[in-house]
Coordinates of C-alpha atoms in Angstrom, one line a residue:
X734 CA 151.7 254.9 167.3
X735 CA 153.0 257.0 164.3
X736 CA 151.5 256.8 160.8
X737 CA 154.9 255.7 159.5
X738 CA 154.6 252.5 161.5
X739 CA 150.9 251.8 160.9
X740 CA 151.3 249.2 158.2
X741 CA 154.0 247.4 160.2
X742 CA 151.9 247.5 163.3
X743 CA 149.1 245.8 161.5
X744 CA 151.4 243.0 160.4
X745 CA 152.9 242.5 163.8
X746 CA 149.5 242.4 165.4
X747 CA 148.6 239.6 163.0
X748 CA 151.1 237.4 164.8
X749 CA 148.9 237.5 167.9
X750 CA 149.5 238.1 171.6
X751 CA 153.1 237.3 172.4
X752 CA 151.9 235.8 175.7
X753 CA 150.3 233.0 173.6
X754 CA 153.5 232.2 171.7
X755 CA 155.3 230.2 174.5
X756 CA 157.7 228.4 172.2
X757 CA 158.6 231.3 169.9
X758 CA 162.3 230.8 170.3
X759 CA 162.2 227.3 169.1
X760 CA 160.3 228.2 165.9
X761 CA 163.1 229.9 164.0
X762 CA 161.7 232.3 161.4
X763 CA 158.1 232.2 162.7
X764 CA 157.8 235.9 163.1
X765 CA 159.3 236.6 159.7
X766 CA 156.5 234.6 158.1
X767 CA 153.7 235.6 160.5
X768 CA 154.4 239.3 160.3
X769 CA 155.6 239.4 156.7
X770 CA 158.7 241.3 157.6
X771 CA 162.1 241.7 155.8
X772 CA 165.4 243.4 156.3
X773 CA 163.8 246.6 155.0
X774 CA 161.6 246.7 158.1
X775 CA 164.5 246.6 160.6
X776 CA 164.8 250.3 161.2
X777 CA 161.0 250.6 162.0
X778 CA 161.1 247.4 164.1
X779 CA 164.0 249.0 166.2
X780 CA 161.8 252.1 166.6
X781 CA 159.0 250.0 167.9
X782 CA 161.3 248.1 170.3
X783 CA 162.5 251.4 171.8
X784 CA 158.9 252.1 172.9
X785 CA 159.3 249.4 175.5
X786 CA 161.4 251.9 177.6
X787 CA 158.7 254.6 177.3
X788 CA 157.7 255.3 181.0
X789 CA 154.1 255.8 179.9
X790 CA 153.9 252.3 178.3
X791 CA 151.4 249.8 179.8
X792 CA 151.3 246.1 179.1
X793 CA 147.8 245.6 180.4
X794 CA 146.1 245.7 177.0
X795 CA 145.6 242.4 175.1
X796 CA 146.6 242.1 171.4
X797 CA 145.4 242.5 168.7
X798 CA 143.9 245.8 169.8
X799 CA 146.0 247.8 167.4
X800 CA 145.2 251.2 168.9
X801 CA 146.6 250.3 172.3
X802 CA 149.0 247.4 171.4
X803 CA 151.6 248.0 174.2
X804 CA 153.0 244.5 173.8
X805 CA 153.9 245.1 170.1
X806 CA 157.6 245.9 171.0
X807 CA 157.9 242.3 172.2
X808 CA 156.7 241.0 168.8
X809 CA 159.1 243.5 167.2
X810 CA 162.2 242.3 169.0
X811 CA 161.2 238.7 168.3
X812 CA 161.0 239.6 164.6
X813 CA 164.4 241.2 164.8
X814 CA 165.8 238.0 166.2
X815 CA 164.2 235.9 163.5
X816 CA 165.6 238.3 160.9
X817 CA 169.1 238.0 162.5
X818 CA 169.2 241.8 162.4
X819 CA 172.8 242.8 163.3
X820 CA 171.8 246.5 163.3
X821 CA 169.5 245.8 166.3
X822 CA 172.2 244.5 168.6
X823 CA 173.4 247.9 170.0
X824 CA 169.8 249.4 170.4
X825 CA 168.8 246.2 172.2
X826 CA 171.9 246.5 174.5
X827 CA 170.9 250.1 175.2
X828 CA 167.4 249.0 176.0
X829 CA 168.8 246.5 178.6
X830 CA 170.7 249.3 180.3
X831 CA 167.7 251.7 180.2
X832 CA 165.5 249.2 182.0
X833 CA 168.2 248.2 184.6
X834 CA 166.2 249.5 187.5
X835 CA 162.9 247.9 186.5
X836 CA 163.8 244.3 186.8
X837 CA 161.8 243.7 183.6
X838 CA 161.0 240.0 183.3
X839 CA 160.2 240.3 179.5
X840 CA 163.7 241.8 178.9
X841 CA 165.5 239.3 181.2
X842 CA 163.9 236.3 179.7
X843 CA 163.6 237.3 176.0
X844 CA 166.4 239.5 174.9
X845 CA 169.1 236.8 175.6
X846 CA 167.3 234.6 173.0
X847 CA 167.1 237.6 170.6
X848 CA 170.8 238.1 170.9
X849 CA 171.3 234.4 170.5
X850 CA 169.3 234.3 167.3
X851 CA 171.1 237.3 165.8
X852 CA 174.4 235.5 166.3
X853 CA 178.1 236.2 166.2
X854 CA 177.6 240.0 165.7
X855 CA 176.1 240.2 169.1
X856 CA 179.2 238.8 170.9
X857 CA 181.4 241.9 171.1
X858 CA 178.6 244.3 172.4
X859 CA 177.6 241.6 174.9
X860 CA 181.2 241.2 176.1
X861 CA 181.4 245.0 176.7
X862 CA 178.2 245.0 178.6
X863 CA 179.2 242.0 180.7
X864 CA 182.6 243.5 181.5
X865 CA 181.1 246.8 182.7
X866 CA 181.1 246.5 186.4
X867 CA 179.5 249.9 186.7
X868 CA 176.3 248.2 185.5
X869 CA 174.2 246.3 188.0
X870 CA 174.6 242.5 188.1
X871 CA 171.1 242.0 186.7
X872 CA 172.1 243.9 183.5
X873 CA 175.4 242.1 183.1
X874 CA 173.8 238.8 183.7
X875 CA 171.5 239.3 180.7
X876 CA 174.6 239.8 178.6
X877 CA 176.2 236.6 179.9
X878 CA 173.0 234.6 179.2
X879 CA 172.9 236.2 175.7
X880 CA 176.5 235.0 175.0
X881 CA 175.6 231.4 176.0
X882 CA 172.5 231.5 173.7
X883 CA 174.7 232.8 170.8
X884 CA 176.6 229.5 171.2
X885 CA 173.4 227.5 171.5
X886 CA 171.9 229.0 168.3
X887 CA 175.2 229.1 166.4
X888 CA 177.4 226.1 167.5
X889 CA 180.4 227.3 165.5
X890 CA 180.7 230.1 168.1
X891 CA 180.8 227.8 171.1
X892 CA 184.6 227.6 171.6
X893 CA 184.9 231.4 171.5
X894 CA 181.9 231.9 173.9
X895 CA 183.2 229.2 176.3
X896 CA 186.6 230.9 176.4
X897 CA 185.1 234.3 177.1
X898 CA 182.8 233.0 179.9
X899 CA 185.7 231.1 181.4
X900 CA 187.8 234.3 181.4
X901 CA 184.9 236.0 183.2
X902 CA 184.8 233.3 185.8
X903 CA 188.6 233.5 186.3
X904 CA 188.3 237.2 186.9
X905 CA 185.2 237.0 189.2
X906 CA 185.1 239.7 191.9
X907 CA 183.7 239.9 195.4
X908 CA 180.4 241.7 195.6
X909 CA 179.1 240.4 192.3
X910 CA 177.6 237.1 193.3
X911 CA 174.6 237.3 191.0
X912 CA 176.7 238.0 187.9
X913 CA 179.3 235.4 188.9
X914 CA 176.6 232.8 189.4
X915 CA 175.0 233.5 186.1
X916 CA 178.4 233.0 184.4
X917 CA 178.7 229.7 186.2
X918 CA 175.2 228.6 185.1
X919 CA 176.0 229.4 181.5
X920 CA 179.3 227.5 181.6
X921 CA 177.6 224.4 183.1
X922 CA 174.8 224.6 180.5
X923 CA 177.6 224.6 177.8
X924 CA 179.3 221.6 179.5
X925 CA 182.5 223.6 179.8
X926 CA 184.8 221.2 181.6
X927 CA 187.7 223.4 180.7
X928 CA 186.4 226.0 183.1
X929 CA 186.5 223.6 186.1
X930 CA 189.6 225.2 187.8
X931 CA 188.4 228.8 187.8
X932 CA 184.9 227.6 188.9
X933 CA 186.4 225.7 191.8
X934 CA 188.5 228.8 192.8
X935 CA 185.5 231.0 192.7
X936 CA 183.6 228.6 195.0
X937 CA 186.7 228.5 197.4
X938 CA 186.7 232.3 197.4
X939 CA 183.0 232.5 198.2
X940 CA 182.1 234.4 195.0
X941 CA 179.1 232.3 194.1
X942 CA 175.6 231.8 195.3
X943 CA 175.3 228.2 196.5
X944 CA 171.5 228.7 197.1
X945 CA 171.1 229.0 193.3
X946 CA 173.7 226.5 191.9
X947 CA 174.5 224.2 194.8
X948 CA 178.0 223.4 196.1
X949 CA 181.2 222.8 194.2
X950 CA 180.7 219.1 194.6
X951 CA 177.3 219.4 193.0
X952 CA 178.7 221.4 190.0
X953 CA 181.8 219.1 189.8
X954 CA 179.6 216.0 189.5
X955 CA 177.4 217.7 186.8
X956 CA 180.5 218.6 184.7
X957 CA 182.1 215.2 185.4
X958 CA 185.5 216.7 186.5
X959 CA 187.9 216.1 189.4
X960 CA 188.5 218.5 192.2
X961 CA 191.7 220.4 193.0
X962 CA 190.9 219.8 196.7
X963 CA 190.6 223.5 197.6
X964 CA 189.1 224.4 201.0
X965 CA 185.6 225.6 200.7
X966 CA 184.1 228.3 202.9
X967 CA 182.3 227.1 206.0
X968 CA 179.3 229.4 205.5
X969 CA 179.1 230.2 201.8
X970 CA 176.9 232.9 200.3
X971 CA 173.4 231.6 200.0
X972 CA 170.7 234.1 198.8
X973 CA 167.9 231.6 199.6
X974 CA 168.9 231.2 203.2
X975 CA 167.2 234.4 204.4
X976 CA 164.1 233.6 202.5
X977 CA 163.9 230.1 204.0
X978 CA 164.3 231.5 207.5
X979 CA 161.6 234.0 206.9
X980 CA 159.3 231.2 205.9
X981 CA 160.2 229.3 209.0
X982 CA 162.6 226.8 207.4
X983 CA 165.8 226.0 209.3
X984 CA 167.6 223.6 211.5
X985 CA 164.5 221.8 212.7
X986 CA 162.0 222.6 209.9
X987 CA 162.3 221.5 206.3
X988 CA 159.0 222.9 205.2
X989 CA 157.5 226.5 205.4
X990 CA 155.7 227.3 208.6
X991 CA 154.8 230.9 207.7
X992 CA 152.9 231.6 204.5
X993 CA 151.4 235.0 203.7
X994 CA 150.8 235.8 207.3
X995 CA 149.3 232.4 208.2
X996 CA 150.8 229.6 210.2
X997 CA 150.8 226.1 208.8
X998 CA 149.8 224.2 212.0
X999 CA 151.1 220.8 210.7
X1000 CA 154.5 222.3 209.8
X1001 CA 154.7 224.0 213.2
X1002 CA 153.9 220.8 215.1
X1003 CA 156.5 219.0 213.1
X1004 CA 159.0 221.7 214.0
X1005 CA 158.1 221.4 217.7
X1006 CA 158.5 217.6 217.6
X1007 CA 161.9 217.8 215.9
X1008 CA 163.2 220.2 218.4
X1009 CA 161.9 218.0 221.3
X1010 CA 163.4 214.9 219.7
X1011 CA 166.8 216.5 219.5
X1012 CA 167.0 218.6 222.7
X1013 CA 165.3 216.1 225.1
X1014 CA 168.2 213.6 224.4
X1015 CA 170.9 216.2 224.9
X1016 CA 173.3 216.3 227.9
X1017 CA 172.0 219.8 228.7
X1018 CA 168.4 218.6 228.9
X1019 CA 169.4 215.7 231.1
X1020 CA 170.8 218.1 233.7
X1021 CA 167.6 220.0 233.8
X1022 CA 165.6 216.8 234.1
X1023 CA 167.7 215.6 237.0
X1024 CA 167.3 218.9 238.8
X1025 CA 163.7 219.9 238.0
X1026 CA 162.0 216.7 236.9
X1027 CA 160.6 217.9 233.5
X1028 CA 161.1 220.2 230.5
X1029 CA 158.3 222.7 230.1
X1030 CA 159.7 226.1 229.4
X1031 CA 161.6 225.8 226.1
X1032 CA 158.4 224.4 224.3
X1033 CA 156.6 227.5 225.5
X1034 CA 159.4 229.6 224.0
X1035 CA 159.1 227.8 220.7
X1036 CA 155.3 228.4 220.6
X1037 CA 155.8 232.0 221.6
X1038 CA 158.3 232.4 218.8
X1039 CA 155.9 231.0 216.2
X1040 CA 152.6 232.5 217.4
X1041 CA 153.7 235.9 218.6
X1042 CA 156.9 236.7 216.7
X1043 CA 156.7 234.6 213.5
X1044 CA 160.2 233.2 214.3
X1045 CA 161.8 229.9 214.7
X1046 CA 164.9 229.5 216.9
X1047 CA 167.1 230.1 213.8
X1048 CA 166.0 233.7 213.7
X1049 CA 165.6 234.5 217.4
X1050 CA 167.8 237.2 218.8
X1051 CA 168.3 238.5 222.3
X1052 CA 165.3 240.9 222.0
X1053 CA 163.1 237.9 221.3
X1054 CA 164.3 236.1 224.5
X1055 CA 163.9 239.3 226.6
X1056 CA 160.4 239.7 225.3
X1057 CA 159.6 236.1 226.3
X1058 CA 161.1 236.3 229.7
X1059 CA 159.9 239.8 230.8
X1060 CA 156.9 240.3 228.6
X1061 CA 155.2 237.0 227.9
X1062 CA 155.9 235.0 231.1
X1063 CA 154.8 237.5 233.7
X1064 CA 151.8 238.6 231.6
X1065 CA 150.5 235.3 230.1
X1066 CA 151.8 232.3 232.0
X1067 CA 149.9 231.2 235.1
X1068 CA 152.7 230.1 237.3
X1069 CA 154.1 231.1 240.7
X1070 CA 157.1 233.4 240.9
X1071 CA 159.2 230.6 242.5
X1072 CA 159.3 229.0 239.1
X1073 CA 161.7 231.7 237.9
X1074 CA 165.0 229.8 238.6
X1075 CA 163.6 226.7 236.7
X1076 CA 162.5 228.9 233.8
X1077 CA 165.9 230.6 233.4
X1078 CA 167.9 227.4 234.0
X1079 CA 165.9 225.5 231.3
X1080 CA 166.2 228.4 228.8
X1081 CA 169.9 228.5 229.5
X1082 CA 170.3 224.8 228.9
X1083 CA 168.3 225.0 225.7
X1084 CA 170.5 227.8 224.3
X1085 CA 173.7 226.0 225.5
X1086 CA 172.5 223.0 223.4
X1087 CA 171.8 225.3 220.3
X1088 CA 175.2 226.9 220.7
X1089 CA 177.1 223.6 221.1
X1090 CA 175.2 221.5 218.5
X1091 CA 174.2 224.1 215.9
X1092 CA 176.4 227.1 216.5
X1093 CA 173.6 229.6 216.1
X1094 CA 175.2 233.0 215.8
X1095 CA 172.9 234.7 218.4
X1096 CA 173.4 231.9 221.0
X1097 CA 176.4 233.5 222.7
X1098 CA 174.8 236.9 223.4
X1099 CA 171.6 235.2 224.6
X1100 CA 173.5 232.9 227.0
X1101 CA 175.4 235.9 228.4
X1102 CA 172.2 237.6 229.2
X1103 CA 170.4 234.5 230.6
X1104 CA 173.3 234.0 233.0
X1105 CA 173.7 237.6 234.1
X1106 CA 173.6 238.6 237.8
X1107 CA 170.2 239.5 239.3
X1108 CA 168.1 238.1 236.4
X1109 CA 166.3 235.5 238.6
X1110 CA 165.4 238.0 241.3
X1111 CA 164.1 240.4 238.6
X1112 CA 162.0 237.8 237.0
X1113 CA 160.5 236.7 240.4
X1114 CA 159.6 240.3 241.0
X1115 CA 157.9 240.7 237.6
X1116 CA 156.0 237.5 238.0
X1117 CA 154.8 238.5 241.5
X1118 CA 153.4 241.9 240.4
X1119 CA 149.6 241.7 239.5
X1120 CA 150.1 244.9 237.4
X1121 CA 151.9 242.7 234.9
X1122 CA 149.2 240.1 234.6
X1123 CA 147.4 239.8 231.3
X1124 CA 143.7 239.0 231.0
X1125 CA 144.2 235.2 230.7
X1126 CA 146.6 235.1 233.7
X1127 CA 144.2 237.3 235.7
X1128 CA 141.3 235.0 235.0
X1129 CA 143.5 232.0 236.0
X1130 CA 144.1 233.7 239.4
X1131 CA 140.4 234.5 239.8
X1132 CA 139.5 230.8 239.1
X1133 CA 142.0 229.6 241.6
X1134 CA 140.7 232.1 244.2
X1135 CA 137.1 230.9 243.5
X1136 CA 138.0 227.4 244.4
X1137 CA 138.4 225.8 241.0
X1138 CA 141.3 223.4 240.4
X1139 CA 142.9 225.3 237.5
X1140 CA 145.4 222.4 237.1
X1141 CA 142.4 220.3 235.9
X1142 CA 141.5 220.8 232.2
X1143 CA 137.8 220.0 232.9
X1144 CA 137.6 222.5 235.8
X1145 CA 139.4 225.2 233.8
X1146 CA 136.9 224.8 231.0
X1147 CA 134.0 224.9 233.5
X1148 CA 135.3 228.1 235.1
X1149 CA 135.9 229.8 231.8
X1150 CA 132.4 228.9 230.7
X1151 CA 130.9 230.3 234.0
X1152 CA 133.1 233.4 233.6
X1153 CA 131.9 234.1 230.1
X1154 CA 128.3 233.5 231.2
X1155 CA 128.7 236.0 234.0
X1156 CA 129.9 238.6 231.6
X1157 CA 126.9 238.0 229.3
X1158 CA 124.5 238.5 232.2
X1159 CA 126.5 241.6 233.3
X1160 CA 127.6 240.0 236.5
X1161 CA 131.4 240.0 236.2
X1162 CA 133.4 237.8 238.4
X1163 CA 135.8 240.6 239.3
X1164 CA 139.0 240.0 237.6
X1165 CA 142.0 242.0 239.1
X1166 CA 142.3 245.5 237.7
X1167 CA 138.6 245.6 236.7
X1168 CA 139.2 243.3 233.7
X1169 CA 135.9 241.9 232.4
X1170 CA 137.1 240.7 229.0
X1171 CA 135.5 237.6 227.6
X1172 CA 137.8 234.7 226.9
X1173 CA 137.5 234.3 223.1
X1174 CA 138.4 231.4 221.0
X1175 CA 141.6 233.1 219.8
X1176 CA 142.6 234.4 223.3
X1177 CA 145.5 232.9 225.1
X1178 CA 144.3 230.0 227.2
X1179 CA 144.0 230.8 230.9
X1180 CA 145.9 227.6 231.7
X1181 CA 149.1 229.3 230.7
X1182 CA 150.0 226.8 228.0
X1183 CA 150.8 229.6 225.6
X1184 CA 148.3 228.1 223.1
X1185 CA 145.1 229.8 221.9
X1186 CA 142.0 228.9 224.0
X1187 CA 140.4 227.1 221.0
X1188 CA 143.4 224.8 220.7
X1189 CA 143.7 224.1 224.4
X1190 CA 141.0 224.1 227.1
X1191 CA 138.4 225.5 224.8
X1192 CA 138.9 222.9 222.1

């Protein structure tokens, strides 16, 4: 911090940590009084603000430690807003552009208010920034928000600002959904009913993010306007859709299943139940029930998706199904090879249902593969080869060979207990391939349910 600014720094520090002034924008003139600043301080305040773009700046230090007051630029730009310092507009616009790659929350949330407080003199520079499509949408969006706040702080400018934002909406371009959506949000906040037609046309052209603002009907009801009746896109742009899918939210799940690497068991069970309630009543499921008597393979696929892949059916691709059919089933599921036709038939019916009822984009390619020639024979061969058996499936086979009724939950649990005891006493039962692994609580259950042992026979 230079000597020239020492006195000003002391006065700014007296206003306290900006993190503690949560409603600063509502207290017009607070920083003028708290920092004892005037128009004469504007050049030095601008110099302090510019330090925010210093790559060596850190905001880890709490105020009022004057020697390392890295948050002072925030206090400085708030003071400039309260001073309505016209001279600060262009330097602040340049600051927005300099930080465009940092996604700086302070800049995004605060500078629109600073521009708004400064007032009408900020309009032209903000228009130029918002119109510059060489700038990223994030930067242009700050300008659009600043324009709306100019109208909020200075109501006499509202007609001009509404007209400018309406023109921006009318000229919305593809590939700029974030900026277009910000313009829409500002128009709705201003109650700009006169912008209804360009807004509806932007929705119809799929130029807006419905995950952020809702549908045209939502916006129309908020504004209280009629519709032109334009046809809306069937699958509009929704930036939140991918996030929801990654969290396990989709057709059959309205709450997150996956959270920071963990699985919400209650949410997962609700997902399984909703799939079962829907599919088991379908015409596709009825054909499988008539032919094979029960439905047991698609639930295993669902659990495989959640437990092994972190996916619901909404995100499953052909690679997921291949992994299940030729990786999981031969290795983990204790069932005879003659079950292969039933497995593939049920999976085919399940994806036929998903294709018909929910039009999942991956369903067609999955169905083509499930119905390909030679798939049943290949699965039978894989299921018959002991070299493919995983530990749990091998143990299941050993138990069966030892005379245990592995279809009985009680006998499975008894065998696993004896098996583990034999390992502890160094008298292994002789699982195929020399396997002598202990069946742990988190191991796949030897019964072939696809669940962990602790949640199945070992529960």
